[in-house]
Amino acid sequence: MIRIKDLSFRYRGSSEYALSRINLEIPPGDFLGIIGSSGAGKSTLSYGINGLVPHHFPGDFYGELTINGLDTITADTETIARQVGSVFQDIDAQMVASVVEDEILFGLENFGVPREEIEERLENALNAAGIAELKTRTIRSLSGGQKQKVAIAAITALRPGIILLDEPTGELDPQSSWNIFTYLKALNDRYGITIIVIEQKIPLLCEFVKRLAVMDKGALILEGDVPAVMRHVDTLKAAGVNIPRVTELGSKFAARSWYYGELPYTLAQGKVMMGQVLSWKQPAQKESPYVAF
Ligand SMILES: Nc1ncnc2c1ncn2[C@@H]1O[C@H](COP(=O)(O)OP(=O)(O)O)[C@@H](O)[C@H]1O
Ligand SMILES: [Mg+2]
């Protein structure tokens, strides 16, 4: 369980607070998406969860953040890292080895994973991330997207209780992004690993996560399961969040009283909504309602 109580943080030398009175609980087994416009404080919140704030980034820290009872202020980052595996936005800063398999092995050995398990975990992680053929490549020779997959494989191979990923698909194509989220979902389902993911691709996120947290100007402005958050179309737009097209369409239908259901946020839900809207007979008209958006 991650408990965040009245957390505020200001980087040293900065006059503005990057985090402002955040209150959030993330239960074990959660799959939480964190969204918000650029500069909203998403990465800073993730640094709070992995202890980089304030241990690596000094500043004014108020409030409390605990991970399974471990206070991130008094715990060292090494101890926190055993609970929270992080995939950073800046992938290059994350890599420690020069060859792909060593990057993954390094973590497994460091974590004291039993020898007989190491090979299996290495192969599983490489396969799941779709980079089996990169095993012996040098990291230097990889593309940004390939490096993202290596970083994800290295962290997921450790199977920590909590995995925190900061825009893990930023350099990946749609298919690879989908595959990564499928893998995260499997880790969440199969091992109960808590997944916290900061992501710009909101439609992708909505297909997979259980809950969303929305940040704006350092504050947490919305939190809840996906439909509960997606209902707040205007608040999301004001915060600079790109809501899924189906949600946008649903809110337009709702505004015209053509649709009364829960706003859709996945393609499948969008199809169901379209079926309902198109089969609905407007009293004064013979034709189905149609408006070009
Ligand atoms: N290392 C840093 N030092 C000083 N200010 C920072 C640092 N990192 C981020 N900030 C500032 O904190 C605010 C939140 O940034 P960030 O957490 O990176 O937002 P996001 O990840 O949502 O884009 C921004 O105003 C940003 O300029
Ligand atoms: Mg960021």
PDB file of C-alpha atoms and ligand atoms in Angstrom:
ATOM      1  CA  MET A   1       0.000   0.000   0.000  1.00  0.00           C
ATOM      2  CA  ILE A   2       1.291   3.423  -0.940  1.00  0.00           C
ATOM      3  CA  ARG A   3      -0.062   6.235   1.218  1.00  0.00           C
ATOM      4  CA  ILE A   4       0.532   9.826   0.210  1.00  0.00           C
ATOM      5  CA  LYS A   5      -0.613  12.403   2.755  1.00  0.00           C
ATOM      6  CA  ASP A   6      -0.598  16.145   2.130  1.00  0.00           C
ATOM      7  CA  LEU A   7       2.527  15.860   0.036  1.00  0.00           C
ATOM      8  CA  SER A   8       3.996  19.113  -1.244  1.00  0.00           C
ATOM      9  CA  PHE A   9       7.385  19.507  -2.849  1.00  0.00           C
ATOM     10  CA  ARG A  10       9.375  22.385  -4.248  1.00  0.00           C
ATOM     11  CA  TYR A  11      12.674  21.785  -6.042  1.00  0.00           C
ATOM     12  CA  ARG A  12      15.573  23.681  -4.521  1.00  0.00           C
ATOM     13  CA  GLY A  13      15.947  27.052  -6.198  1.00  0.00           C
ATOM     14  CA  SER A  14      12.410  27.003  -7.566  1.00  0.00           C
ATOM     15  CA  SER A  15       9.697  29.360  -6.365  1.00  0.00           C
ATOM     16  CA  GLU A  16       6.781  27.168  -7.494  1.00  0.00           C
ATOM     17  CA  TYR A  17       5.668  23.938  -5.903  1.00  0.00           C
ATOM     18  CA  ALA A  18       5.944  20.996  -8.302  1.00  0.00           C
ATOM     19  CA  LEU A  19       3.628  19.016  -6.000  1.00  0.00           C
ATOM     20  CA  SER A  20       0.902  20.652  -4.031  1.00  0.00           C
ATOM     21  CA  ARG A  21      -0.941  18.887  -1.187  1.00  0.00           C
ATOM     22  CA  ILE A  22      -1.276  15.510  -2.839  1.00  0.00           C
ATOM     23  CA  ASN A  23      -3.410  12.920  -1.081  1.00  0.00           C
ATOM     24  CA  LEU A  24      -3.542   9.510  -2.688  1.00  0.00           C
ATOM     25  CA  GLU A  25      -3.693   5.870  -1.664  1.00  0.00           C
ATOM     26  CA  ILE A  26      -2.566   3.172  -4.036  1.00  0.00           C
ATOM     27  CA  PRO A  27      -3.649  -0.266  -2.798  1.00  0.00           C
ATOM     28  CA  PRO A  28      -1.748  -3.481  -3.540  1.00  0.00           C
ATOM     29  CA  GLY A  29      -2.647  -4.936  -6.939  1.00  0.00           C
ATOM     30  CA  ASP A  30      -3.761  -1.591  -8.334  1.00  0.00           C
ATOM     31  CA  PHE A  31      -3.142  -0.676 -11.976  1.00  0.00           C
ATOM     32  CA  LEU A  32      -3.076   3.115 -11.832  1.00  0.00           C
ATOM     33  CA  GLY A  33      -2.584   5.496 -14.729  1.00  0.00           C
ATOM     34  CA  ILE A  34      -1.311   8.998 -13.987  1.00  0.00           C
ATOM     35  CA  ILE A  35      -2.204  11.608 -16.578  1.00  0.00           C
ATOM     36  CA  GLY A  36      -1.921  15.365 -16.958  1.00  0.00           C
ATOM     37  CA  SER A  37      -0.354  17.917 -19.249  1.00  0.00           C
ATOM     38  CA  SER A  38       3.383  18.495 -19.496  1.00  0.00           C
ATOM     39  CA  GLY A  39       4.758  20.112 -16.335  1.00  0.00           C
ATOM     40  CA  ALA A  40       1.768  18.975 -14.246  1.00  0.00           C
ATOM     41  CA  GLY A  41       4.067  17.212 -11.769  1.00  0.00           C
ATOM     42  CA  LYS A  42       3.669  13.581 -12.881  1.00  0.00           C
ATOM     43  CA  SER A  43       7.387  12.777 -12.960  1.00  0.00           C
ATOM     44  CA  THR A  44       7.937  14.605  -9.674  1.00  0.00           C
ATOM     45  CA  LEU A  45       5.206  12.494  -8.060  1.00  0.00           C
ATOM     46  CA  SER A  46       6.921   9.379  -9.397  1.00  0.00           C
ATOM     47  CA  TYR A  47      10.218  10.615  -7.858  1.00  0.00           C
ATOM     48  CA  GLY A  48       8.362  10.894  -4.572  1.00  0.00           C
ATOM     49  CA  ILE A  49       7.248   7.276  -4.851  1.00  0.00           C
ATOM     50  CA  ASN A  50      10.736   5.953  -5.621  1.00  0.00           C
ATOM     51  CA  GLY A  51      12.442   8.245  -3.139  1.00  0.00           C
ATOM     52  CA  LEU A  52      14.450  10.297  -5.656  1.00  0.00           C
ATOM     53  CA  VAL A  53      12.490  13.175  -4.153  1.00  0.00           C
ATOM     54  CA  PRO A  54      13.955  14.267  -1.836  1.00  0.00           C
ATOM     55  CA  HIS A  55      17.019  11.952  -1.719  1.00  0.00           C
ATOM     56  CA  HIS A  56      18.340  12.735  -5.196  1.00  0.00           C
ATOM     57  CA  PHE A  57      16.490  15.986  -5.912  1.00  0.00           C
ATOM     58  CA  PRO A  58      16.730  18.215  -2.852  1.00  0.00           C
ATOM     59  CA  GLY A  59      14.044  20.729  -1.993  1.00  0.00           C
ATOM     60  CA  ASP A  60      11.275  21.546   0.441  1.00  0.00           C
ATOM     61  CA  PHE A  61       9.291  18.425   1.254  1.00  0.00           C
ATOM     62  CA  TYR A  62       6.111  18.533   3.315  1.00  0.00           C
ATOM     63  CA  GLY A  63       3.709  15.760   4.196  1.00  0.00           C
ATOM     64  CA  GLU A  64       4.254  12.033   4.179  1.00  0.00           C
ATOM     65  CA  LEU A  65       4.750   9.233   1.706  1.00  0.00           C
ATOM     66  CA  THR A  66       4.931   5.633   2.881  1.00  0.00           C
ATOM     67  CA  ILE A  67       5.322   2.390   0.959  1.00  0.00           C
ATOM     68  CA  ASN A  68       4.067  -0.610   2.902  1.00  0.00           C
ATOM     69  CA  GLY A  69       4.767   1.403   6.018  1.00  0.00           C
ATOM     70  CA  LEU A  70       8.254   2.412   4.854  1.00  0.00           C
ATOM     71  CA  ASP A  71       8.695   6.169   5.170  1.00  0.00           C
ATOM     72  CA  THR A  72      10.517   7.419   2.069  1.00  0.00           C
ATOM     73  CA  ILE A  73      12.130  10.241   4.018  1.00  0.00           C
ATOM     74  CA  THR A  74      13.944   7.961   6.456  1.00  0.00           C
ATOM     75  CA  ALA A  75      14.445   4.936   4.147  1.00  0.00           C
ATOM     76  CA  ASP A  76      17.395   4.970   1.729  1.00  0.00           C
ATOM     77  CA  THR A  77      16.774   4.743  -2.010  1.00  0.00           C
ATOM     78  CA  GLU A  78      18.276   1.230  -2.182  1.00  0.00           C
ATOM     79  CA  THR A  79      15.672  -0.078   0.274  1.00  0.00           C
ATOM     80  CA  ILE A  80      12.896   1.724  -1.589  1.00  0.00           C
ATOM     81  CA  ALA A  81      14.136   0.289  -4.906  1.00  0.00           C
ATOM     82  CA  ARG A  82      13.478  -3.229  -3.599  1.00  0.00           C
ATOM     83  CA  GLN A  83       9.827  -2.317  -3.220  1.00  0.00           C
ATOM     84  CA  VAL A  84       9.438  -0.054  -6.243  1.00  0.00           C
ATOM     85  CA  GLY A  85      10.993  -0.877  -9.618  1.00  0.00           C
ATOM     86  CA  SER A  86      11.204   2.261 -11.749  1.00  0.00           C
ATOM     87  CA  VAL A  87      11.391   2.788 -15.482  1.00  0.00           C
ATOM     88  CA  PHE A  88      12.382   6.410 -15.945  1.00  0.00           C
ATOM     89  CA  GLN A  89      11.412   8.884 -18.608  1.00  0.00           C
ATOM     90  CA  ASP A  90      15.117   9.356 -19.379  1.00  0.00           C
ATOM     91  CA  ILE A  91      16.007   5.816 -20.456  1.00  0.00           C
ATOM     92  CA  ASP A  92      19.692   6.512 -21.138  1.00  0.00           C
ATOM     93  CA  ALA A  93      20.244   7.581 -17.540  1.00  0.00           C
ATOM     94  CA  GLN A  94      18.783   4.265 -16.429  1.00  0.00           C
ATOM     95  CA  MET A  95      21.094   1.866 -18.281  1.00  0.00           C
ATOM     96  CA  VAL A  96      24.026   0.464 -16.331  1.00  0.00           C
ATOM     97  CA  ALA A  97      25.372  -2.325 -18.570  1.00  0.00           C
ATOM     98  CA  SER A  98      26.702  -2.233 -22.108  1.00  0.00           C
ATOM     99  CA  VAL A  99      24.988  -5.401 -23.390  1.00  0.00           C
ATOM    100  CA  VAL A 100      21.242  -6.095 -23.260  1.00  0.00           C
ATOM    101  CA  GLU A 101      21.316  -9.393 -21.336  1.00  0.00           C
ATOM    102  CA  ASP A 102      23.779  -7.953 -18.810  1.00  0.00           C
ATOM    103  CA  GLU A 103      21.406  -5.080 -18.123  1.00  0.00           C
ATOM    104  CA  ILE A 104      18.757  -7.606 -17.093  1.00  0.00           C
ATOM    105  CA  LEU A 105      21.161  -9.987 -15.314  1.00  0.00           C
ATOM    106  CA  PHE A 106      22.667  -7.128 -13.308  1.00  0.00           C
ATOM    107  CA  GLY A 107      19.367  -6.412 -11.604  1.00  0.00           C
ATOM    108  CA  LEU A 108      18.509 -10.081 -11.062  1.00  0.00           C
ATOM    109  CA  GLU A 109      21.877 -10.768  -9.401  1.00  0.00           C
ATOM    110  CA  ASN A 110      21.709  -7.552  -7.390  1.00  0.00           C
ATOM    111  CA  PHE A 111      18.284  -8.512  -6.099  1.00  0.00           C
ATOM    112  CA  GLY A 112      19.590 -11.907  -5.013  1.00  0.00           C
ATOM    113  CA  VAL A 113      17.264 -13.890  -7.278  1.00  0.00           C
ATOM    114  CA  PRO A 114      18.133 -17.615  -6.893  1.00  0.00           C
ATOM    115  CA  ARG A 115      20.520 -18.891  -9.601  1.00  0.00           C
ATOM    116  CA  GLU A 116      18.149 -21.533 -10.924  1.00  0.00           C
ATOM    117  CA  GLU A 117      15.507 -18.868 -11.556  1.00  0.00           C
ATOM    118  CA  ILE A 118      17.725 -16.350 -13.286  1.00  0.00           C
ATOM    119  CA  GLU A 119      17.839 -17.883 -16.764  1.00  0.00           C
ATOM    120  CA  GLU A 120      14.082 -18.394 -16.890  1.00  0.00           C
ATOM    121  CA  ARG A 121      13.346 -14.851 -15.747  1.00  0.00           C
ATOM    122  CA  LEU A 122      15.817 -13.431 -18.262  1.00  0.00           C
ATOM    123  CA  GLU A 123      14.247 -15.348 -21.163  1.00  0.00           C
ATOM    124  CA  ASN A 124      10.696 -14.540 -20.032  1.00  0.00           C
ATOM    125  CA  ALA A 125      11.399 -10.846 -19.730  1.00  0.00           C
ATOM    126  CA  LEU A 126      13.122 -10.703 -23.127  1.00  0.00           C
ATOM    127  CA  ASN A 127      10.273 -12.582 -24.820  1.00  0.00           C
ATOM    128  CA  ALA A 128       7.516 -10.609 -23.136  1.00  0.00           C
ATOM    129  CA  ALA A 129       9.125  -7.314 -24.105  1.00  0.00           C
ATOM    130  CA  GLY A 130       9.537  -8.634 -27.661  1.00  0.00           C
ATOM    131  CA  ILE A 131      13.327  -8.259 -27.696  1.00  0.00           C
ATOM    132  CA  ALA A 132      14.577 -11.875 -27.617  1.00  0.00           C
ATOM    133  CA  GLU A 133      16.664 -11.179 -30.733  1.00  0.00           C
ATOM    134  CA  LEU A 134      18.398  -8.237 -29.040  1.00  0.00           C
ATOM    135  CA  LYS A 135      19.813 -10.340 -26.198  1.00  0.00           C
ATOM    136  CA  THR A 136      23.475  -9.996 -27.137  1.00  0.00           C
ATOM    137  CA  ARG A 137      23.325  -6.563 -28.763  1.00  0.00           C
ATOM    138  CA  THR A 138      25.134  -3.579 -27.269  1.00  0.00           C
ATOM    139  CA  ILE A 139      22.775  -1.046 -25.734  1.00  0.00           C
ATOM    140  CA  ARG A 140      24.629   1.727 -27.550  1.00  0.00           C
ATOM    141  CA  SER A 141      23.494   0.302 -30.892  1.00  0.00           C
ATOM    142  CA  LEU A 142      19.768   0.291 -30.015  1.00  0.00           C
ATOM    143  CA  SER A 143      17.048   2.724 -30.991  1.00  0.00           C
ATOM    144  CA  GLY A 144      15.187   4.717 -28.335  1.00  0.00           C
ATOM    145  CA  GLY A 145      12.202   2.392 -28.549  1.00  0.00           C
ATOM    146  CA  GLN A 146      14.396  -0.701 -28.201  1.00  0.00           C
ATOM    147  CA  LYS A 147      16.068   0.802 -25.142  1.00  0.00           C
ATOM    148  CA  GLN A 148      12.648   1.408 -23.614  1.00  0.00           C
ATOM    149  CA  LYS A 149      11.851  -2.260 -24.070  1.00  0.00           C
ATOM    150  CA  VAL A 150      15.164  -3.256 -22.445  1.00  0.00           C
ATOM    151  CA  ALA A 151      14.518  -0.987 -19.457  1.00  0.00           C
ATOM    152  CA  ILE A 152      11.027  -2.434 -19.074  1.00  0.00           C
ATOM    153  CA  ALA A 153      12.344  -6.003 -19.357  1.00  0.00           C
ATOM    154  CA  ALA A 154      15.064  -5.307 -16.762  1.00  0.00           C
ATOM    155  CA  ILE A 155      12.590  -3.952 -14.202  1.00  0.00           C
ATOM    156  CA  THR A 156       9.779  -6.419 -14.813  1.00  0.00           C
ATOM    157  CA  ALA A 157      12.222  -9.360 -14.555  1.00  0.00           C
ATOM    158  CA  LEU A 158      12.771  -8.366 -10.918  1.00  0.00           C
ATOM    159  CA  ARG A 159       9.042  -8.667 -10.184  1.00  0.00           C
ATOM    160  CA  PRO A 160       9.079  -6.072  -7.432  1.00  0.00           C
ATOM    161  CA  GLY A 161       5.809  -5.514  -5.561  1.00  0.00           C
ATOM    162  CA  ILE A 162       5.339  -2.189  -7.311  1.00  0.00           C
ATOM    163  CA  ILE A 163       6.386  -1.184 -10.830  1.00  0.00           C
ATOM    164  CA  LEU A 164       6.440   2.501 -11.687  1.00  0.00           C
ATOM    165  CA  LEU A 165       6.832   3.545 -15.316  1.00  0.00           C
ATOM    166  CA  ASP A 166       7.206   7.117 -16.548  1.00  0.00           C
ATOM    167  CA  GLU A 167       6.005   7.364 -20.155  1.00  0.00           C
ATOM    168  CA  PRO A 168       7.313   3.897 -21.048  1.00  0.00           C
ATOM    169  CA  THR A 169       5.916   3.931 -24.586  1.00  0.00           C
ATOM    170  CA  GLY A 170       7.064   7.414 -25.557  1.00  0.00           C
ATOM    171  CA  GLU A 171       9.256   6.113 -28.375  1.00  0.00           C
ATOM    172  CA  LEU A 172       7.251   3.027 -29.260  1.00  0.00           C
ATOM    173  CA  ASP A 173       4.909   2.412 -32.179  1.00  0.00           C
ATOM    174  CA  PRO A 174       1.241   1.568 -31.444  1.00  0.00           C
ATOM    175  CA  GLN A 175       1.696  -2.209 -31.705  1.00  0.00           C
ATOM    176  CA  SER A 176       4.730  -2.292 -29.371  1.00  0.00           C
ATOM    177  CA  SER A 177       2.935   0.036 -26.951  1.00  0.00           C
ATOM    178  CA  TRP A 178      -0.051  -2.304 -26.922  1.00  0.00           C
ATOM    179  CA  ASN A 179       2.254  -5.289 -26.309  1.00  0.00           C
ATOM    180  CA  ILE A 180       3.965  -3.558 -23.384  1.00  0.00           C
ATOM    181  CA  PHE A 181       0.620  -2.788 -21.752  1.00  0.00           C
ATOM    182  CA  THR A 182      -0.546  -6.355 -22.334  1.00  0.00           C
ATOM    183  CA  TYR A 183       2.585  -7.524 -20.521  1.00  0.00           C
ATOM    184  CA  LEU A 184       2.020  -5.068 -17.647  1.00  0.00           C
ATOM    185  CA  LYS A 185      -1.548  -6.298 -17.347  1.00  0.00           C
ATOM    186  CA  ALA A 186      -0.343  -9.905 -17.200  1.00  0.00           C
ATOM    187  CA  LEU A 187       2.096  -9.017 -14.399  1.00  0.00           C
ATOM    188  CA  ASN A 188      -0.737  -7.260 -12.588  1.00  0.00           C
ATOM    189  CA  ASP A 189      -3.195 -10.156 -13.062  1.00  0.00           C
ATOM    190  CA  ARG A 190      -0.807 -13.046 -12.546  1.00  0.00           C
ATOM    191  CA  TYR A 191       1.458 -11.801  -9.756  1.00  0.00           C
ATOM    192  CA  GLY A 192      -0.674  -9.042  -8.252  1.00  0.00           C
ATOM    193  CA  ILE A 193       2.111  -6.546  -8.947  1.00  0.00           C
ATOM    194  CA  THR A 194       0.972  -2.968  -8.429  1.00  0.00           C
ATOM    195  CA  ILE A 195       1.469  -1.045 -11.662  1.00  0.00           C
ATOM    196  CA  ILE A 196       1.701   2.743 -11.722  1.00  0.00           C
ATOM    197  CA  VAL A 197       2.140   4.185 -15.179  1.00  0.00           C
ATOM    198  CA  ILE A 198       2.460   7.755 -16.375  1.00  0.00           C
ATOM    199  CA  GLU A 199       1.284   7.843 -19.971  1.00  0.00           C
ATOM    200  CA  GLN A 200       0.359  10.375 -22.641  1.00  0.00           C
ATOM    201  CA  LYS A 201      -1.510   7.832 -24.778  1.00  0.00           C
ATOM    202  CA  ILE A 202      -4.787   8.132 -22.912  1.00  0.00           C
ATOM    203  CA  PRO A 203      -6.879   5.805 -25.137  1.00  0.00           C
ATOM    204  CA  LEU A 204      -4.271   3.066 -24.701  1.00  0.00           C
ATOM    205  CA  LEU A 205      -4.160   3.663 -20.956  1.00  0.00           C
ATOM    206  CA  CYS A 206      -7.955   3.514 -20.687  1.00  0.00           C
ATOM    207  CA  GLU A 207      -8.007   0.073 -22.288  1.00  0.00           C
ATOM    208  CA  PHE A 208      -5.832  -1.342 -19.509  1.00  0.00           C
ATOM    209  CA  VAL A 209      -5.808   0.518 -16.194  1.00  0.00           C
ATOM    210  CA  LYS A 210      -8.147   0.043 -13.248  1.00  0.00           C
ATOM    211  CA  ARG A 211      -7.894   3.611 -11.984  1.00  0.00           C
ATOM    212  CA  LEU A 212      -6.768   7.032 -13.128  1.00  0.00           C
ATOM    213  CA  ALA A 213      -5.209   9.943 -11.274  1.00  0.00           C
ATOM    214  CA  VAL A 214      -5.245  13.306 -13.023  1.00  0.00           C
ATOM    215  CA  MET A 215      -2.721  16.021 -12.204  1.00  0.00           C
ATOM    216  CA  ASP A 216      -2.783  19.709 -13.032  1.00  0.00           C
ATOM    217  CA  LYS A 217      -0.299  22.338 -11.863  1.00  0.00           C
ATOM    218  CA  GLY A 218       1.115  20.119  -9.136  1.00  0.00           C
ATOM    219  CA  ALA A 219      -2.273  19.142  -7.726  1.00  0.00           C
ATOM    220  CA  LEU A 220      -4.234  15.920  -7.960  1.00  0.00           C
ATOM    221  CA  ILE A 221      -7.521  17.088  -9.457  1.00  0.00           C
ATOM    222  CA  LEU A 222      -9.358  13.819 -10.161  1.00  0.00           C
ATOM    223  CA  GLU A 223      -8.965  10.253  -9.026  1.00  0.00           C
ATOM    224  CA  GLY A 224     -11.068   7.157  -9.401  1.00  0.00           C
ATOM    225  CA  ASP A 225     -11.929   4.267 -11.681  1.00  0.00           C
ATOM    226  CA  VAL A 226     -11.811   5.021 -15.401  1.00  0.00           C
ATOM    227  CA  PRO A 227     -15.519   5.725 -16.048  1.00  0.00           C
ATOM    228  CA  ALA A 228     -15.733   7.951 -12.966  1.00  0.00           C
ATOM    229  CA  VAL A 229     -12.806  10.042 -14.174  1.00  0.00           C
ATOM    230  CA  MET A 230     -13.837  10.113 -17.852  1.00  0.00           C
ATOM    231  CA  ARG A 231     -17.213  11.556 -16.880  1.00  0.00           C
ATOM    232  CA  HIS A 232     -15.431  14.846 -16.107  1.00  0.00           C
ATOM    233  CA  VAL A 233     -14.862  15.762 -19.722  1.00  0.00           C
ATOM    234  CA  ASP A 234     -14.691  19.521 -19.132  1.00  0.00           C
ATOM    235  CA  THR A 235     -12.302  19.272 -16.182  1.00  0.00           C
ATOM    236  CA  LEU A 236     -10.045  16.945 -18.172  1.00  0.00           C
ATOM    237  CA  LYS A 237      -9.986  19.274 -21.150  1.00  0.00           C
ATOM    238  CA  ALA A 238      -9.281  22.282 -18.914  1.00  0.00           C
ATOM    239  CA  ALA A 239      -6.312  20.347 -17.510  1.00  0.00           C
ATOM    240  CA  GLY A 240      -4.994  19.792 -21.041  1.00  0.00           C
ATOM    241  CA  VAL A 241      -5.748  16.059 -21.127  1.00  0.00           C
ATOM    242  CA  ASN A 242      -6.504  14.569 -24.535  1.00  0.00           C
ATOM    243  CA  ILE A 243      -9.510  12.405 -23.841  1.00  0.00           C
ATOM    244  CA  PRO A 244     -10.217   9.410 -26.135  1.00  0.00           C
ATOM    245  CA  ARG A 245     -12.157  10.219 -29.311  1.00  0.00           C
ATOM    246  CA  VAL A 246     -14.974   7.867 -28.292  1.00  0.00           C
ATOM    247  CA  THR A 247     -15.347   9.711 -24.988  1.00  0.00           C
ATOM    248  CA  GLU A 248     -15.460  13.035 -26.812  1.00  0.00           C
ATOM    249  CA  LEU A 249     -18.083  11.664 -29.197  1.00  0.00           C
ATOM    250  CA  GLY A 250     -20.085  10.260 -26.280  1.00  0.00           C
ATOM    251  CA  SER A 251     -20.129  13.620 -24.519  1.00  0.00           C
ATOM    252  CA  LYS A 252     -21.413  15.271 -27.709  1.00  0.00           C
ATOM    253  CA  PHE A 253     -24.170  12.691 -28.062  1.00  0.00           C
ATOM    254  CA  ALA A 254     -25.024  13.151 -24.372  1.00  0.00           C
ATOM    255  CA  ALA A 255     -25.197  16.928 -24.804  1.00  0.00           C
ATOM    256  CA  ARG A 256     -27.771  16.377 -27.586  1.00  0.00           C
ATOM    257  CA  SER A 257     -29.662  13.898 -25.414  1.00  0.00           C
ATOM    258  CA  TRP A 258     -28.995  11.126 -27.908  1.00  0.00           C
ATOM    259  CA  TYR A 259     -27.170   9.044 -25.387  1.00  0.00           C
ATOM    260  CA  TYR A 260     -27.720   8.598 -21.668  1.00  0.00           C
ATOM    261  CA  GLY A 261     -25.312   5.809 -20.755  1.00  0.00           C
ATOM    262  CA  GLU A 262     -21.856   5.857 -19.200  1.00  0.00           C
ATOM    263  CA  LEU A 263     -19.379   7.688 -21.454  1.00  0.00           C
ATOM    264  CA  PRO A 264     -17.340   5.131 -23.393  1.00  0.00           C
ATOM    265  CA  TYR A 265     -13.537   5.120 -23.193  1.00  0.00           C
ATOM    266  CA  THR A 266     -12.602   1.988 -25.104  1.00  0.00           C
ATOM    267  CA  LEU A 267     -13.266   1.194 -28.749  1.00  0.00           C
ATOM    268  CA  ALA A 268     -15.506  -1.723 -27.781  1.00  0.00           C
ATOM    269  CA  GLN A 269     -17.624   0.555 -25.592  1.00  0.00           C
ATOM    270  CA  GLY A 270     -17.683   3.114 -28.388  1.00  0.00           C
ATOM    271  CA  LYS A 271     -19.139   0.504 -30.738  1.00  0.00           C
ATOM    272  CA  VAL A 272     -21.874  -0.352 -28.251  1.00  0.00           C
ATOM    273  CA  MET A 273     -22.701   3.336 -27.878  1.00  0.00           C
ATOM    274  CA  MET A 274     -22.829   3.831 -31.650  1.00  0.00           C
ATOM    275  CA  GLY A 275     -25.219   0.897 -31.930  1.00  0.00           C
ATOM    276  CA  GLN A 276     -27.518   2.481 -29.371  1.00  0.00           C
ATOM    277  CA  VAL A 277     -27.370   5.932 -30.909  1.00  0.00           C
ATOM    278  CA  LEU A 278     -27.955   4.706 -34.465  1.00  0.00           C
ATOM    279  CA  SER A 279     -30.882   2.463 -33.518  1.00  0.00           C
ATOM    280  CA  TRP A 280     -32.549   5.263 -31.602  1.00  0.00           C
ATOM    281  CA  LYS A 281     -35.499   6.798 -33.442  1.00  0.00           C
ATOM    282  CA  GLN A 282     -35.862  10.499 -33.044  1.00  0.00           C
ATOM    283  CA  PRO A 283     -39.600  11.201 -32.586  1.00  0.00           C
ATOM    284  CA  ALA A 284     -39.919  13.983 -35.183  1.00  0.00           C
ATOM    285  CA  GLN A 285     -37.665  12.391 -37.791  1.00  0.00           C
ATOM    286  CA  LYS A 286     -37.690   9.175 -39.779  1.00  0.00           C
ATOM    287  CA  GLU A 287     -33.931   9.001 -40.304  1.00  0.00           C
ATOM    288  CA  SER A 288     -31.321   8.123 -37.727  1.00  0.00           C
ATOM    289  CA  PRO A 289     -29.726  11.152 -36.117  1.00  0.00           C
ATOM    290  CA  TYR A 290     -26.591  12.093 -37.924  1.00  0.00           C
ATOM    291  CA  VAL A 291     -24.284  14.972 -37.439  1.00  0.00           C
ATOM    292  CA  ALA A 292     -20.875  15.431 -38.977  1.00  0.00           C
ATOM    293  CA  PHE A 293     -18.360  16.365 -36.318  1.00  0.00           C
TER     294      PHE A 293
HETATM  295  N1  LIG B   1      14.985  18.659 -11.553  1.00  0.00           N
HETATM  296  C1  LIG B   1      14.165  19.724 -11.500  1.00  0.00           C
HETATM  297  N2  LIG B   1      14.557  20.889 -10.953  1.00  0.00           N
HETATM  298  C2  LIG B   1      13.724  21.952 -10.893  1.00  0.00           C
HETATM  299  N3  LIG B   1      12.464  21.947 -11.340  1.00  0.00           N
HETATM  300  C3  LIG B   1      12.020  20.804 -11.907  1.00  0.00           C
HETATM  301  C4  LIG B   1      12.828  19.644 -12.021  1.00  0.00           C
HETATM  302  N4  LIG B   1      12.117  18.663 -12.631  1.00  0.00           N
HETATM  303  C5  LIG B   1      10.897  19.197 -12.881  1.00  0.00           C
HETATM  304  N5  LIG B   1      10.837  20.472 -12.459  1.00  0.00           N
HETATM  305  C6  LIG B   1       9.663  21.380 -12.531  1.00  0.00           C
HETATM  306  O1  LIG B   1       8.608  20.802 -11.779  1.00  0.00           O
HETATM  307  C7  LIG B   1       7.364  20.950 -12.462  1.00  0.00           C
HETATM  308  C8  LIG B   1       6.745  19.581 -12.711  1.00  0.00           C
HETATM  309  O2  LIG B   1       7.559  18.888 -13.632  1.00  0.00           O
HETATM  310  P1  LIG B   1       7.397  17.340 -13.932  1.00  0.00           P
HETATM  311  O3  LIG B   1       7.206  16.628 -12.659  1.00  0.00           O
HETATM  312  O4  LIG B   1       8.558  16.930 -14.770  1.00  0.00           O
HETATM  313  O5  LIG B   1       6.043  17.330 -14.772  1.00  0.00           O
HETATM  314  P2  LIG B   1       5.482  16.244 -15.823  1.00  0.00           P
HETATM  315  O6  LIG B   1       6.221  14.973 -15.625  1.00  0.00           O
HETATM  316  O7  LIG B   1       4.021  16.155 -15.499  1.00  0.00           O
HETATM  317  O8  LIG B   1       5.697  16.823 -17.180  1.00  0.00           O
HETATM  318  C9  LIG B   1       7.660  21.722 -13.739  1.00  0.00           C
HETATM  319  O9  LIG B   1       7.388  23.076 -13.493  1.00  0.00           O
HETATM  320  C10 LIG B   1       9.141  21.491 -13.951  1.00  0.00           C
HETATM  321  O10 LIG B   1       9.724  22.582 -14.600  1.00  0.00           O
HETATM  322 MG    MG B   2       7.368  13.811 -16.918  1.00  0.00          MG
END
